[in-house]
Coordinates of C-alpha atoms in Angstrom, one line a residue:
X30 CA 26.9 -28.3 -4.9
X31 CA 23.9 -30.5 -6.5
X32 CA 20.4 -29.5 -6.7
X33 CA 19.2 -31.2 -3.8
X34 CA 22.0 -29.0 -1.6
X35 CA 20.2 -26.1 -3.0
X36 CA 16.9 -27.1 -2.5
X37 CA 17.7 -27.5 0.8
X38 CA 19.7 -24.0 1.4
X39 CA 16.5 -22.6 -0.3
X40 CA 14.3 -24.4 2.0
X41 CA 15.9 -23.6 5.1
X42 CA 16.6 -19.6 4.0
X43 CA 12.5 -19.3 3.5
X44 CA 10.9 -18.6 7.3
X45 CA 14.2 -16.0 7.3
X46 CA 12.6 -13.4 4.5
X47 CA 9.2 -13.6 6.0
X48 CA 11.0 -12.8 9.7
X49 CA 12.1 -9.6 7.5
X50 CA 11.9 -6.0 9.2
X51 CA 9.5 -3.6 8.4
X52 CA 10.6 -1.0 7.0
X53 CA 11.4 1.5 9.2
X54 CA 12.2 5.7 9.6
X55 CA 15.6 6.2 8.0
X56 CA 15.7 3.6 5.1
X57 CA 15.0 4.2 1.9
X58 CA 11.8 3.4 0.0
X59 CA 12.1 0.6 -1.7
X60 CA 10.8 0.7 -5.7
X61 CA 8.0 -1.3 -5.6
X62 CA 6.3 -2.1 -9.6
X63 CA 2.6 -2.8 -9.5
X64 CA -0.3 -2.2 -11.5
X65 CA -3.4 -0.1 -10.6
X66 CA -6.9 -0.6 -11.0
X67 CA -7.3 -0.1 -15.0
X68 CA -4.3 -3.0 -15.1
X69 CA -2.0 0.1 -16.1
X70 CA 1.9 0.2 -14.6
X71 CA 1.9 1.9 -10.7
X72 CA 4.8 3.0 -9.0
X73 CA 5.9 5.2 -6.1
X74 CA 7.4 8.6 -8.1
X75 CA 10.3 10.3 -6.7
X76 CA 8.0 13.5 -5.5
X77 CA 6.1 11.4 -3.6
X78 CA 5.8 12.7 0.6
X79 CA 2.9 10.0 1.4
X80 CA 1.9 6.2 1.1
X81 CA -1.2 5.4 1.9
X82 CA -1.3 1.7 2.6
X83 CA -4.2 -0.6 3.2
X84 CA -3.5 -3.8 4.3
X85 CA -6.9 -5.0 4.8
X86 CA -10.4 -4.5 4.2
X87 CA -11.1 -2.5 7.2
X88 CA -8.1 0.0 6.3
X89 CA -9.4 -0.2 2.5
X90 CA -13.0 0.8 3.9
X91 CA -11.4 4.1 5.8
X92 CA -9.2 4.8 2.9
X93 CA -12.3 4.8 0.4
X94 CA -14.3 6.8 2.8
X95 CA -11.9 9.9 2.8
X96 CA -10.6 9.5 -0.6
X97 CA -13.9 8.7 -2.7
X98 CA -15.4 12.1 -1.5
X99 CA -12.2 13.6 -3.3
X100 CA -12.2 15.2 -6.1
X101 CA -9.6 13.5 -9.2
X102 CA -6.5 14.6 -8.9
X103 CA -6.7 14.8 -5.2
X104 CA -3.8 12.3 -4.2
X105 CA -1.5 14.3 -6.7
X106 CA -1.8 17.5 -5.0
X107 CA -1.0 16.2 -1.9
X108 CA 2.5 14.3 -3.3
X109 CA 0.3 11.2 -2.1
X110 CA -0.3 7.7 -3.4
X111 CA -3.1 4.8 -2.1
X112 CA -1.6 1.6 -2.0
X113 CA -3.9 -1.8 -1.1
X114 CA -2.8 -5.3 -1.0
X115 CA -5.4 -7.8 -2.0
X116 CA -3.0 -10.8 -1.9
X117 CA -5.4 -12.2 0.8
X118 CA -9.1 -11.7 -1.3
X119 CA -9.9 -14.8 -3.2
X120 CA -9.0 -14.1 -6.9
X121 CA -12.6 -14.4 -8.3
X122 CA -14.1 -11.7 -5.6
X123 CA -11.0 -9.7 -6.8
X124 CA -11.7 -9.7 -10.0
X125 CA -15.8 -9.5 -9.7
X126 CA -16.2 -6.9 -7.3
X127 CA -13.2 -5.2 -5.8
X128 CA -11.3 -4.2 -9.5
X129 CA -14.6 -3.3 -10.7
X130 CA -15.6 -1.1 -7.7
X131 CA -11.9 0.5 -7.8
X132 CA -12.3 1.4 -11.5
X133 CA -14.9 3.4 -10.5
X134 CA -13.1 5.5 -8.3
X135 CA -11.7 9.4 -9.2
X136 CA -8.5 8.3 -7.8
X137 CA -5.5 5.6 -8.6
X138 CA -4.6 2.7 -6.5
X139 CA -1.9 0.7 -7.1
X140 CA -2.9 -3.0 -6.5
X141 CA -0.9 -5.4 -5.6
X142 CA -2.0 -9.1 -5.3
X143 CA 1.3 -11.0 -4.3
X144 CA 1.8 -10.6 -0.8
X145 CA 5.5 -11.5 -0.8
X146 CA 5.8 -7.5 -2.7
X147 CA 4.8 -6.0 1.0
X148 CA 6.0 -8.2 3.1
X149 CA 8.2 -5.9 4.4
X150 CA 5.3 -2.9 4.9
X151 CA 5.2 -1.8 8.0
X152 CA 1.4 -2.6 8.8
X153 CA -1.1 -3.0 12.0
X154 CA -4.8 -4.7 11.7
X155 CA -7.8 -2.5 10.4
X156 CA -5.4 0.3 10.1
X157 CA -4.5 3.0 7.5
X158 CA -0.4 3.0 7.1
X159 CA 0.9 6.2 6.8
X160 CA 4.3 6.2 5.2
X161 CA 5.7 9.8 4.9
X162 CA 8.6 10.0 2.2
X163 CA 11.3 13.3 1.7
X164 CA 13.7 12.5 -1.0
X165 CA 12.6 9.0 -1.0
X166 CA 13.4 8.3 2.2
X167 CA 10.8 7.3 4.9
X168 CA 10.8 10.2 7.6
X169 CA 7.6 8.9 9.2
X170 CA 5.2 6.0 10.0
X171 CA 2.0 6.8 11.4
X172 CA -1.3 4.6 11.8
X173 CA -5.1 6.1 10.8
X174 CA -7.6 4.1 12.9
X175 CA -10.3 6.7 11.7
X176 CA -11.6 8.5 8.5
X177 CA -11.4 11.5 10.7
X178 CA -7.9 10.4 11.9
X179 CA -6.6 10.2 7.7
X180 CA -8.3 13.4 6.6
X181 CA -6.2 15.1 9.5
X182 CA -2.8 13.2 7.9
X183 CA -4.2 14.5 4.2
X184 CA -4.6 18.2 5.3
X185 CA -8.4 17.9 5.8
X186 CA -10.2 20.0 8.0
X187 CA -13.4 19.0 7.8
X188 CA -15.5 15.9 5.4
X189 CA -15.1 17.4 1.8

């Protein structure tokens, strides 16, 4: 087989992975390497019961609300991470406003800026993902539409 035969097998196999299942109740989480907002290596541990996932600026916004009244440390007591994709934000505004912003924050998100990474994160517009883990294996997908609906998933009764 030449090059151009595999060109042309790689072309055609393309629109197939981005057709890809989300992943779904039953398989096992994926390892996903990323960094966070200090540039520092994130991952998803082994202990972990909860992904939070923001897709998009709305589901960021939420996440921020609940989270940034927090106090460090928060995420970890709760076997939780915070996971945003900012694959779609312009690379300038990323690095201008949004790292600078997240630095500030008393809690870690792992950042991930190549969207091909989630591709197969299950995900809905404006929407918080909830991905709930045991032994690495997803038990659980539930949306938050609402700060009030993701301090409820966290465990919180009331705004802290």
């Amino acid at each position: 087989m030449n090059f151009k035969h595999l060109l042309i097998a790689y072309a055609l196999t393309l629109p197939l992975i981005s057709w890809a299942e989300p992943l779904a109740v039953g398989q096992a989480m994926p390892p996903l390497v990323a960094k966070d907002q200090h540039d520092q290596p994130w991952g998803i541990a082994a202990d972990t019961r909860l992904v939070l996932f923001a897709s998009g600026r709305k589901a960021s916004n939420i996440a921020m609300e609940v989270l940034g009244q927090q106090p460090k440390g928060f995420l970890a007591t709760r076997h939780a991470v915070y996971l945003a994709d900012m694959s779609r934000m312009p690379g300038l505004i990323t690095r201008t406003f949004a790292l600078p912003s997240l630095r500030e924050q008393p809690f870690t998100v792992g950042v991930v800026l190549d969207e091909a990474l989630l591709s197969d994160f299950p995900r809905r517009e404006d929407v918080v993902t909830l991905i709930g883990l045991e032994n690495n294996r997803i038990v659980a997908v539930n949306y938050a539409a609402t700060a009030e609906t993701l301090r409820e998933a966290l465990g919180l009764t009331q705004k802290e």
